[in-house]
Amino acid sequence: MERVKKGDDVVVRSGKDAGKRGTVQRVLPRDNRVVVANANMVKRHVRPNPQAGVAGGIQEREAPMDLSKVNPYCRTCDRGVRVGIKTLEDRRKVRICRTCGESLDS
Ligand SMILES: [Zn+2]
């Protein structure tokens, strides 16, 4: 089971966006990377392309970041936490917060 899924709220652990909270937009399992909204923004110089309706200039967009740099956000703890996996009685697996034990999957 993945530690982080698309749509999760995560907190950035390190780097220039440390402490920032955002929603996972994309998971790249093969690269062990995630794209988090408004985190790890990079500037891209864009060439104008009138046919595609793209104005030239500098655009900011999210770059993938290492999965290990984010922690799922726990509402109960109000911070990024380490995740454990728990198997329920009906054998479903849920992710739990290792700090408070609350389920992170509703
Ligand atoms: Zn918690």
PDB file of C-alpha atoms and ligand atoms in Angstrom:
ATOM      1  CA  MET A   1       0.000   0.000   0.000  1.00  0.00           C
ATOM      2  CA  GLU A   2       1.241   3.422  -0.887  1.00  0.00           C
ATOM      3  CA  ARG A   3       2.195   5.812   1.832  1.00  0.00           C
ATOM      4  CA  VAL A   4       0.913   8.763  -0.138  1.00  0.00           C
ATOM      5  CA  LYS A   5      -1.953   8.918  -2.594  1.00  0.00           C
ATOM      6  CA  LYS A   6      -3.343  11.428  -5.020  1.00  0.00           C
ATOM      7  CA  GLY A   7      -5.646  13.839  -3.229  1.00  0.00           C
ATOM      8  CA  ASP A   8      -3.890  13.479   0.120  1.00  0.00           C
ATOM      9  CA  ASP A   9      -3.013  16.491   2.183  1.00  0.00           C
ATOM     10  CA  VAL A  10       0.681  16.365   2.879  1.00  0.00           C
ATOM     11  CA  VAL A  11       3.223  18.466   4.699  1.00  0.00           C
ATOM     12  CA  VAL A  12       6.613  19.127   3.186  1.00  0.00           C
ATOM     13  CA  ARG A  13       9.408  18.008   5.485  1.00  0.00           C
ATOM     14  CA  SER A  14      12.461  19.617   4.069  1.00  0.00           C
ATOM     15  CA  GLY A  15      13.779  21.926   1.412  1.00  0.00           C
ATOM     16  CA  LYS A  16      12.694  25.420   0.605  1.00  0.00           C
ATOM     17  CA  ASP A  17       9.033  24.615   1.174  1.00  0.00           C
ATOM     18  CA  ALA A  18       9.503  22.901   4.536  1.00  0.00           C
ATOM     19  CA  GLY A  19       6.363  23.147   6.615  1.00  0.00           C
ATOM     20  CA  LYS A  20       4.128  23.903   3.675  1.00  0.00           C
ATOM     21  CA  ARG A  21       0.905  21.979   3.336  1.00  0.00           C
ATOM     22  CA  GLY A  22      -0.627  21.021   0.033  1.00  0.00           C
ATOM     23  CA  THR A  23      -2.649  18.478  -1.860  1.00  0.00           C
ATOM     24  CA  VAL A  24      -0.996  15.710  -3.827  1.00  0.00           C
ATOM     25  CA  GLN A  25      -1.777  16.239  -7.466  1.00  0.00           C
ATOM     26  CA  ARG A  26       0.126  13.357  -8.907  1.00  0.00           C
ATOM     27  CA  VAL A  27       2.113  10.368  -7.712  1.00  0.00           C
ATOM     28  CA  LEU A  28       4.939   9.015  -9.836  1.00  0.00           C
ATOM     29  CA  PRO A  29       5.454   5.597  -8.245  1.00  0.00           C
ATOM     30  CA  ARG A  30       8.229   4.569 -10.569  1.00  0.00           C
ATOM     31  CA  ASP A  31      10.305   7.601  -9.661  1.00  0.00           C
ATOM     32  CA  ASN A  32       9.209   7.657  -6.024  1.00  0.00           C
ATOM     33  CA  ARG A  33       8.087  11.190  -6.558  1.00  0.00           C
ATOM     34  CA  VAL A  34       5.020  13.280  -5.959  1.00  0.00           C
ATOM     35  CA  VAL A  35       3.689  16.550  -7.249  1.00  0.00           C
ATOM     36  CA  VAL A  36       2.272  18.707  -4.469  1.00  0.00           C
ATOM     37  CA  ALA A  37       0.145  21.754  -5.193  1.00  0.00           C
ATOM     38  CA  ASN A  38       2.066  24.990  -4.638  1.00  0.00           C
ATOM     39  CA  ALA A  39       5.187  23.225  -3.436  1.00  0.00           C
ATOM     40  CA  ASN A  40       8.548  22.952  -5.133  1.00  0.00           C
ATOM     41  CA  MET A  41       7.605  25.605  -7.664  1.00  0.00           C
ATOM     42  CA  VAL A  42      10.001  26.105 -10.498  1.00  0.00           C
ATOM     43  CA  LYS A  43      10.147  28.887 -13.021  1.00  0.00           C
ATOM     44  CA  ARG A  44       9.959  27.862 -16.611  1.00  0.00           C
ATOM     45  CA  HIS A  45      10.733  30.067 -19.505  1.00  0.00           C
ATOM     46  CA  VAL A  46       8.015  29.601 -22.033  1.00  0.00           C
ATOM     47  CA  ARG A  47       8.268  30.425 -25.675  1.00  0.00           C
ATOM     48  CA  PRO A  48       5.178  32.141 -27.067  1.00  0.00           C
ATOM     49  CA  ASN A  49       3.040  29.822 -29.169  1.00  0.00           C
ATOM     50  CA  PRO A  50       0.146  31.743 -30.683  1.00  0.00           C
ATOM     51  CA  GLN A  51      -1.371  28.619 -32.183  1.00  0.00           C
ATOM     52  CA  ALA A  52      -1.740  27.001 -28.778  1.00  0.00           C
ATOM     53  CA  GLY A  53      -2.689  30.330 -27.247  1.00  0.00           C
ATOM     54  CA  VAL A  54       0.384  30.358 -25.037  1.00  0.00           C
ATOM     55  CA  ALA A  55       1.888  33.677 -24.138  1.00  0.00           C
ATOM     56  CA  GLY A  56       5.621  33.706 -23.719  1.00  0.00           C
ATOM     57  CA  GLY A  57       7.381  34.551 -20.522  1.00  0.00           C
ATOM     58  CA  ILE A  58       8.121  32.974 -17.201  1.00  0.00           C
ATOM     59  CA  GLN A  59       5.656  30.496 -15.813  1.00  0.00           C
ATOM     60  CA  GLU A  60       5.713  28.930 -12.413  1.00  0.00           C
ATOM     61  CA  ARG A  61       4.684  25.354 -11.965  1.00  0.00           C
ATOM     62  CA  GLU A  62       5.090  22.465  -9.578  1.00  0.00           C
ATOM     63  CA  ALA A  63       8.007  20.127 -10.038  1.00  0.00           C
ATOM     64  CA  PRO A  64       7.923  16.545  -8.758  1.00  0.00           C
ATOM     65  CA  MET A  65       9.598  16.084  -5.427  1.00  0.00           C
ATOM     66  CA  ASP A  66      10.893  13.078  -3.578  1.00  0.00           C
ATOM     67  CA  LEU A  67       8.266  11.031  -1.806  1.00  0.00           C
ATOM     68  CA  SER A  68      10.442  10.948   1.298  1.00  0.00           C
ATOM     69  CA  LYS A  69      10.207  14.716   1.553  1.00  0.00           C
ATOM     70  CA  VAL A  70       6.515  14.728   2.360  1.00  0.00           C
ATOM     71  CA  ASN A  71       4.477  13.353   5.221  1.00  0.00           C
ATOM     72  CA  PRO A  72       0.730  12.815   5.163  1.00  0.00           C
ATOM     73  CA  TYR A  73      -1.122  15.413   7.176  1.00  0.00           C
ATOM     74  CA  CYS A  74      -3.024  14.188  10.231  1.00  0.00           C
ATOM     75  CA  ARG A  75      -6.041  16.291  11.167  1.00  0.00           C
ATOM     76  CA  THR A  76      -5.949  15.142  14.756  1.00  0.00           C
ATOM     77  CA  CYS A  77      -2.266  15.946  15.262  1.00  0.00           C
ATOM     78  CA  ASP A  78      -2.455  19.004  12.989  1.00  0.00           C
ATOM     79  CA  ARG A  79       0.881  18.189  11.402  1.00  0.00           C
ATOM     80  CA  GLY A  80       2.670  15.852   9.045  1.00  0.00           C
ATOM     81  CA  VAL A  81       3.045  12.399  10.540  1.00  0.00           C
ATOM     82  CA  ARG A  82       4.579   9.037   9.955  1.00  0.00           C
ATOM     83  CA  VAL A  83       2.222   6.465   8.561  1.00  0.00           C
ATOM     84  CA  GLY A  84       1.503   2.906   9.530  1.00  0.00           C
ATOM     85  CA  ILE A  85      -0.658   0.330   7.829  1.00  0.00           C
ATOM     86  CA  LYS A  86      -3.365  -1.427   9.744  1.00  0.00           C
ATOM     87  CA  THR A  87      -5.456  -4.348   8.574  1.00  0.00           C
ATOM     88  CA  LEU A  88      -9.088  -4.125   9.626  1.00  0.00           C
ATOM     89  CA  GLU A  89     -11.215  -7.085  10.633  1.00  0.00           C
ATOM     90  CA  ASP A  90     -12.679  -7.227   7.157  1.00  0.00           C
ATOM     91  CA  ARG A  91      -9.100  -7.368   5.837  1.00  0.00           C
ATOM     92  CA  ARG A  92      -9.253  -3.908   4.365  1.00  0.00           C
ATOM     93  CA  LYS A  93      -6.037  -2.005   4.855  1.00  0.00           C
ATOM     94  CA  VAL A  94      -6.028   1.539   6.080  1.00  0.00           C
ATOM     95  CA  ARG A  95      -3.274   3.982   6.743  1.00  0.00           C
ATOM     96  CA  ILE A  96      -2.995   5.177  10.289  1.00  0.00           C
ATOM     97  CA  CYS A  97      -1.151   7.996  11.973  1.00  0.00           C
ATOM     98  CA  ARG A  98       1.701   6.559  13.995  1.00  0.00           C
ATOM     99  CA  THR A  99       1.412   9.359  16.493  1.00  0.00           C
ATOM    100  CA  CYS A 100      -2.257   9.265  17.463  1.00  0.00           C
ATOM    101  CA  GLY A 101      -3.416   6.043  15.810  1.00  0.00           C
ATOM    102  CA  GLU A 102      -6.219   7.718  13.866  1.00  0.00           C
ATOM    103  CA  SER A 103      -7.053   6.392  10.428  1.00  0.00           C
ATOM    104  CA  LEU A 104      -5.947   8.607   7.586  1.00  0.00           C
ATOM    105  CA  ASP A 105      -8.307   6.907   5.137  1.00  0.00           C
ATOM    106  CA  SER A 106     -11.921   7.719   5.664  1.00  0.00           C
TER     107      SER A 106
HETATM  108 ZN    ZN B   1      -2.305  11.852  14.282  1.00  0.00          ZN
END
